[in-house]
Each structure stands twice: as structure tokens, then as C-alpha cells.
Short mmCIF file of C-alpha atoms in Angstrom, two decimals:
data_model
loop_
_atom_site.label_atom_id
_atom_site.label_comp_id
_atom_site.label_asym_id
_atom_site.label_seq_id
_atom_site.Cartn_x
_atom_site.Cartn_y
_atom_site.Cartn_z
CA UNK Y 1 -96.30 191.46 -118.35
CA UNK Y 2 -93.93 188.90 -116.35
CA UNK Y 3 -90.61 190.44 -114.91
CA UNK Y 4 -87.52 189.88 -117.29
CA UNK Y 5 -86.07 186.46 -115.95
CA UNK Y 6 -81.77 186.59 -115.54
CA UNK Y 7 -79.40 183.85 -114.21
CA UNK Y 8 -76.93 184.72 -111.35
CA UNK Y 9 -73.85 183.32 -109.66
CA UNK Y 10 -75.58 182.31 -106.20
CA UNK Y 11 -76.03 185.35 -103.95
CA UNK Y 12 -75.42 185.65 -100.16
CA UNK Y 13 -77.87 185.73 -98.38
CA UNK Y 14 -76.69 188.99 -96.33
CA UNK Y 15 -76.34 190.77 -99.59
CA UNK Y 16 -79.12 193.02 -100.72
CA UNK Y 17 -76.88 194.71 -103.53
CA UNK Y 18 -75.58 192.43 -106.34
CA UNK Y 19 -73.57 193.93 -109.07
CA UNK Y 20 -74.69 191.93 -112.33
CA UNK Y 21 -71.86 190.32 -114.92
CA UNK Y 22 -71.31 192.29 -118.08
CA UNK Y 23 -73.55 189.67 -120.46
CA UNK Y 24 -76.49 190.08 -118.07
CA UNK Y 25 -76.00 193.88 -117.74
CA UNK Y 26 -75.75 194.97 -121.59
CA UNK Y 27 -78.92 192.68 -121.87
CA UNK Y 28 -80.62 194.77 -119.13
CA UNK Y 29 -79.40 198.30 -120.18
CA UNK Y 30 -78.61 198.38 -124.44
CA UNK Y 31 -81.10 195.45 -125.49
CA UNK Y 32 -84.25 196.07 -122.94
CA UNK Y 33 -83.20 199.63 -122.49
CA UNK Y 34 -84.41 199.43 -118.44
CA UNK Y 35 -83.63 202.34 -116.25
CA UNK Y 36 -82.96 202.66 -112.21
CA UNK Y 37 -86.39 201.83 -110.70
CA UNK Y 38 -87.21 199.18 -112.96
CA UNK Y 39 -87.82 195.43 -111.36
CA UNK Y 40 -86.38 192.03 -112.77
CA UNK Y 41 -86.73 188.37 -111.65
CA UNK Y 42 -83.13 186.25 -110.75
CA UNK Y 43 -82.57 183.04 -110.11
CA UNK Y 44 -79.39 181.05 -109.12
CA UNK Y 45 -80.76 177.55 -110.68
CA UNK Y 46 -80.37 176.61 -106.76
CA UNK Y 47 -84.21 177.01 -106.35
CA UNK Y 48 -83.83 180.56 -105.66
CA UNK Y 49 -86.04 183.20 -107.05
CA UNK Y 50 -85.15 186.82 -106.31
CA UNK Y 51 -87.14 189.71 -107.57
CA UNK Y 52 -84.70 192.99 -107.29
CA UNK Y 53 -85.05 196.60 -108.52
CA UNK Y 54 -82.30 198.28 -110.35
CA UNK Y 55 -80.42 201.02 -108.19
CA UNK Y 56 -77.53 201.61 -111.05
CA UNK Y 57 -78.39 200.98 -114.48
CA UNK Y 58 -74.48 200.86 -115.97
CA UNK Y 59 -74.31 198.39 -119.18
CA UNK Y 60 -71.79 196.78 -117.93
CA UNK Y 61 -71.84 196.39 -114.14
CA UNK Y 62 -75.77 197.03 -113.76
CA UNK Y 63 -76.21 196.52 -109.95
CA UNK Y 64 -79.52 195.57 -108.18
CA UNK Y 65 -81.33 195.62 -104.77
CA UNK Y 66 -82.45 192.30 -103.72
CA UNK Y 67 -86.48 192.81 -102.71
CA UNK Y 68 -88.02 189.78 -101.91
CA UNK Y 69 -86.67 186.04 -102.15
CA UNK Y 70 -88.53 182.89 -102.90
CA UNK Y 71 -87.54 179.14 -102.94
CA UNK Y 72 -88.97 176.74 -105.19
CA UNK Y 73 -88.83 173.24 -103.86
CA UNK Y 74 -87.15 170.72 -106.18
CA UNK Y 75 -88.99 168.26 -108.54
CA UNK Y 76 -89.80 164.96 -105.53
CA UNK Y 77 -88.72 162.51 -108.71
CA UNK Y 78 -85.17 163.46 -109.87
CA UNK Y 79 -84.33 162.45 -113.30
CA UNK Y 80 -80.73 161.79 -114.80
CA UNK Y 81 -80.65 161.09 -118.43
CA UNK Y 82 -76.67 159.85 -119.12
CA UNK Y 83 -76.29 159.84 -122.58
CA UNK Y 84 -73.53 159.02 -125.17
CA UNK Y 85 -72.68 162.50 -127.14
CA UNK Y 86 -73.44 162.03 -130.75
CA UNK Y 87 -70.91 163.55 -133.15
CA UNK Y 88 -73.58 166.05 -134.57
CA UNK Y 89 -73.21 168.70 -131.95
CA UNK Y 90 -76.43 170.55 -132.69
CA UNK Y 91 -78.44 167.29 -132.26
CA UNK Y 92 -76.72 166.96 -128.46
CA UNK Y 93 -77.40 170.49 -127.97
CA UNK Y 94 -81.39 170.19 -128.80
CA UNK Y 95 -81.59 167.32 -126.52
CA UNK Y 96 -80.10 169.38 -124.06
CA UNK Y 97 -82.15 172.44 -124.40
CA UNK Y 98 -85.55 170.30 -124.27
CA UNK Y 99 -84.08 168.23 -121.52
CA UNK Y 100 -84.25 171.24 -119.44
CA UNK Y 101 -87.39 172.38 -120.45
CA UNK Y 102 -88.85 169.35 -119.65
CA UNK Y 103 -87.45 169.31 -115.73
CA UNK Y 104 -84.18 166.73 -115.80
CA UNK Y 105 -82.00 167.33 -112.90
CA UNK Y 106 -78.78 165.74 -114.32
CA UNK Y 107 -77.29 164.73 -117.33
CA UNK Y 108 -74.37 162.73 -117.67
CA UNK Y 109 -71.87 162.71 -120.40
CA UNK Y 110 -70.93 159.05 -121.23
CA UNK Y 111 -68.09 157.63 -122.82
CA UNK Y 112 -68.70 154.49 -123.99
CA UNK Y 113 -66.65 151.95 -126.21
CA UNK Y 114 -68.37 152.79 -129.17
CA UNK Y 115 -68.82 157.18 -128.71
CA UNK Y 116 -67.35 158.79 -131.15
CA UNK Y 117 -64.21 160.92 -129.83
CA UNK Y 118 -65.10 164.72 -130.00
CA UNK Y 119 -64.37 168.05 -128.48
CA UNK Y 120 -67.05 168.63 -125.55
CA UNK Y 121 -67.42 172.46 -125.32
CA UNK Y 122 -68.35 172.29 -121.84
CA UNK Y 123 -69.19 175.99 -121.16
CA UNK Y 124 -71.33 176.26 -124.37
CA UNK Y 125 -73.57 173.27 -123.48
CA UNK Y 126 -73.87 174.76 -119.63
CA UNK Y 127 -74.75 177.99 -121.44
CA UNK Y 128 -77.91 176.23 -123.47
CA UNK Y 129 -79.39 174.72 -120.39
CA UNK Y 130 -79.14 178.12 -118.64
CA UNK Y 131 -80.92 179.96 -121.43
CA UNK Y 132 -83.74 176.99 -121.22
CA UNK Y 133 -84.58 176.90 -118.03
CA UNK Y 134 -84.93 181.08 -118.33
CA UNK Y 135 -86.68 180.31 -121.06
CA UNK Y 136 -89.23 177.63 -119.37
CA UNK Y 137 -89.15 180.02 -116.34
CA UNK Y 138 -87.74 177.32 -114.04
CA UNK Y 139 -85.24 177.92 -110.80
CA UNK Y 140 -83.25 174.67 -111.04
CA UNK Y 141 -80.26 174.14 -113.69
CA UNK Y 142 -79.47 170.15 -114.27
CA UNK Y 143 -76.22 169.36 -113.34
CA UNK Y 144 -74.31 168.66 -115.94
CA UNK Y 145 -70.37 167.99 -115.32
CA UNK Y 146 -67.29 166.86 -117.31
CA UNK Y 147 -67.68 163.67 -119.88
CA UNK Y 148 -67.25 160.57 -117.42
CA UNK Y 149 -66.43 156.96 -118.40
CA UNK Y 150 -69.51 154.36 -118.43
CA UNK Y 151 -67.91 151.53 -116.41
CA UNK Y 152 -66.90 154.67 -113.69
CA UNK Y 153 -70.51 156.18 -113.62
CA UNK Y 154 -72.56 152.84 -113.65
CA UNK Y 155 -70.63 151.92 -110.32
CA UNK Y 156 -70.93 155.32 -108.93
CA UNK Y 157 -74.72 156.25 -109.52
CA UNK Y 158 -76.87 156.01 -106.48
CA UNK Y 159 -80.19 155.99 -108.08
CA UNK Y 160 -82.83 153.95 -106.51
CA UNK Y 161 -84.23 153.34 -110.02
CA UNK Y 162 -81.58 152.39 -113.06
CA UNK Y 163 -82.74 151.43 -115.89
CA UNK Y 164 -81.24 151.10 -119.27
CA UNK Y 165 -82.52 151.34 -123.22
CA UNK Y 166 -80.67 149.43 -126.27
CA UNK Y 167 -81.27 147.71 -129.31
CA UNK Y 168 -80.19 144.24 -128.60
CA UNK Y 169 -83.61 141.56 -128.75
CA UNK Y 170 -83.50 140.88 -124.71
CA UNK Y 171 -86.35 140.79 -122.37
CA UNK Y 172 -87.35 144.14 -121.77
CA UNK Y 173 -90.06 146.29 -119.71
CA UNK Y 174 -91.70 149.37 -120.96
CA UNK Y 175 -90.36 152.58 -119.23
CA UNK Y 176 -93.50 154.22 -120.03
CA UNK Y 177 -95.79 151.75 -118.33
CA UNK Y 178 -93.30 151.60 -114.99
CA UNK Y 179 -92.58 155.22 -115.02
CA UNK Y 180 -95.63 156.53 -113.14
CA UNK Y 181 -94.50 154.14 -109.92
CA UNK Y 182 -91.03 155.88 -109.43
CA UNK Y 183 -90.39 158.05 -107.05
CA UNK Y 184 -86.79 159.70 -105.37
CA UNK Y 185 -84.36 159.63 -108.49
CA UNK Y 186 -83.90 158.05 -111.69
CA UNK Y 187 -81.28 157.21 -113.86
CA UNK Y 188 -81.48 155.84 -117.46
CA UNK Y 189 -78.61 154.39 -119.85
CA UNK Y 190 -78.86 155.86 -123.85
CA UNK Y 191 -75.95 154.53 -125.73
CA UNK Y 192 -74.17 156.17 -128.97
CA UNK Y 193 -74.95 155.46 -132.17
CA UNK Y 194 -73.78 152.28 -132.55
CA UNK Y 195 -75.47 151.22 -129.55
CA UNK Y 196 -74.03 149.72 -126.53
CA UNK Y 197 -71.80 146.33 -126.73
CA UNK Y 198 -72.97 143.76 -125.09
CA UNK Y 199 -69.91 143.92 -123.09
CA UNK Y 200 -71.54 147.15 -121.18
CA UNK Y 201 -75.40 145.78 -121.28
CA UNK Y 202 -73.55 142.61 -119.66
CA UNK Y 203 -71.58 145.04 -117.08
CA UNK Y 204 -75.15 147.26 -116.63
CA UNK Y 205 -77.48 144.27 -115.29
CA UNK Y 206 -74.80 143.03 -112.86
CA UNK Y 207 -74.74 146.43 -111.24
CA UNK Y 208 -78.95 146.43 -110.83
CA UNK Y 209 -80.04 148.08 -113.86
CA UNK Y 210 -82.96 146.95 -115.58
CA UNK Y 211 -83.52 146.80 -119.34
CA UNK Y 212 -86.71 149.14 -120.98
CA UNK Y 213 -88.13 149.05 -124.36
CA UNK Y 214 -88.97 153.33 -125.12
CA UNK Y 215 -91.69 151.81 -128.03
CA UNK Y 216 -91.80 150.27 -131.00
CA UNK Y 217 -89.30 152.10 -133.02
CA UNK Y 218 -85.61 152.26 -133.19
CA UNK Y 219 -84.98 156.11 -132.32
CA UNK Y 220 -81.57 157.77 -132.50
CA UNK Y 221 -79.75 158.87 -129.45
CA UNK Y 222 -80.70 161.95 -128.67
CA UNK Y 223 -84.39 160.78 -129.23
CA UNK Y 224 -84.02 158.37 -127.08
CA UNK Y 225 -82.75 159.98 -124.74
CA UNK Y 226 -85.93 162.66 -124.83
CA UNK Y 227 -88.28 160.06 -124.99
CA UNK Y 228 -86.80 158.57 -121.89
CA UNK Y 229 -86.94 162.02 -120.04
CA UNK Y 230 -90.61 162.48 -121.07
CA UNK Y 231 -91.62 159.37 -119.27
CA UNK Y 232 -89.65 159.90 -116.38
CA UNK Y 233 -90.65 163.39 -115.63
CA UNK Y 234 -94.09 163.95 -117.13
CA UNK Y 235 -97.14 161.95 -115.36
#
């Protein structure tokens, strides 16, 4: 039976007794009913794996001695999916829970002209992607920050691959036929529901990104945007 998997604040690394938040500890103590003795698995989403043993099993400051730590190495092909939120929150919150499953490393919030305006509920989206990569039993969390504008992120992102996907009839590669030559990181363009205006597919190419056809089918955003991730990080 695997060791219950929790996410923690990052831990020094002279500190071999970490006093767990209150979520984490009524988990531990009222819902799995563990007792002093009993071992657990952390993780920081820094890479860092700790297994511990609990030394005070309190349900709401459950503390834990730090056993044995483990670093996973990082994915060598980073992916950033920057995506336009869709107005249906639950849709943006199922691409972001799959996103992570999947291995992304970032995802971007983009305002574009056409996004529709809506209330971002930062902490609640961070709080998905934590409980998926518990969930997929992974050590990194993607980065995800506050909503950025596109013309600010497009001449900001550092990627050595940029790519993005619209409707408009242009010339176009397939992302799925490229995607097993990439290597460092990635970033790829999904626009709102409306699409991107040619204004920002113009503004896009002149700063190096190259236009990819995801298939055959028009998919909505958040499809897209999973599709995209798929090729990028799955070979």
C-alpha cells in the first residue's frame, strides 16, 4: 500500500521536525485516523520527496520527523501552455487539473482582446493543480502566476520553441508531427473563444512564433489547449 502523499510549504533542509498546516493535519488525524509511528510521503512541488514519520499526531498541528529525502529531477522538455480563461470556470479548472497530470511546468493566464473579463480565483485554481499532481503522484507543481497581458508575455517568454494554434486559414505545421524534435522548453499560444485577432497572430509571428494546426477539427479552448499539452509532453 503506497504512503499517503501531502503537499508542504518547502522545508529547510536543517529541519528534521515540520509541524504540518491545519488542512493537511485534520486529513492525517480525523479523515485517515493515523497515529504517532505511522509514515507519510511529502513533497514541496520543488522536486522534493520526503518520507517522515509522525512524532505528534494533533489534528490540527500534526508534526513530523523528516526520514529520508529524495529529489526527482525535472521533466528535460518544459512545457508552458498560456491559455485564454474561458468564462465557464469548471471547463478552465479541468484543463488545469489534467494539465498537471499530464506533466506541464507552466501555465500562463492570458488576456487577450477578445477574453472575456472574469474573476480569476487565483488560490482555488493553485489549489486544483496541487491536489493533481498528489493525485498523479508527481513532485513538481506548474507554475502558475497572476493573469498577464498577451502583448506583455509574448515579448517576455524565453522559450526556445513558440508556437501558436488559431483558427484563421494560414499556413500552418502540425504540432504533433514537430513535437517529438523539441527539446529545453516550450511554449504554445491558445486563444479565447473567439479566437485570436489577427492583430495578435500578426504581433505573434513578428516575435518568432510559429503557427500549428492541433488536427482536423475546430476544438474549444480548453481542448486545445490539452491537446497541445499532450503533444508536447507525451512521446
Amino acid at each position: 500500500m503506497p504512503l499517503p502523499f501531502f503537499y508542504t510549504e518547502p522545508i529547510s533542509s536543517t529541519n528534521n521536525i515540520v509541524v504540518l498546516n491545519e488542512e493537511n493535519s485534520k486529513h492525517i488525524v480525523q479523515v485517515l485516523r493515523m497515529q504517532e509511528g505511522r509514515q507519510l510521503k511529502l513533497t514541496d512541488g520543488l522536486g522534493n520527496v520526503y518520507t517522515a514519520e509522525i512524532t505528534e499526531a494533533h489534528k490540527k498541528v500534526c508534526s513530523v520527523k523528516i526520514l529520508e529525502t529524495i529529489f526527482v529531477q525535472p521533466a528535460a522538455h518544459k512545457v508552458c501552455i498560456a491559455i485564454s480563461p474561458v468564462k465557464n470556470n469548471s471547463r478552465l479548472e479541468w484543463f488545469l487539473e489534467k494539465a498537471t497530470e499530464i506533466g506541464v511546468a507552466q501555465i500562463v493566464l492570458l488576456t487577450c482582446e477578445r477574453t472575456e473579463k472574469q474573476h480569476i480565483r487565483l488560490e482555488r485554481l493553485k489549489g486544483i493543480l496541487i491536489s493533481a499532481m498528489l493525485q498523479s503522484q508527481q513532485a513538481w507543481l506548474p507554475i502558475l502566476n497572476e493573469p498577464v497581458k498577451f502583448e506583455k508575455f509574448i515579448n517576455e517568454d524565453l522559450a526556445q520553441n513558440k508556437f501558436i494554434a488559431h483558427c484563421e486559414d494560414q499556413d500552418k505545421i502540425s504540432l504533433k508531427e514537430s513535437s517529438n524534435q523539441l527539446k529545453d522548453q516550450s511554449t504554445i499560444l491558445i486563444g479565447p473563444e473567439g479566437d485570436f485577432t489577427t492583430k495578435e497572430i500578426k504581433l505573434a509571428l513578428q516575435n518568432k512564433y510559429i503557427q500549428v494546426a492541433l488536427g482536423e477539427t475546430r476544438l474549444r479552448t480548453e481542448t486545445a489547449a490539452l491537446v497541445s499539452a499532450t503533444f508536447l509532453c507525451v512521446h
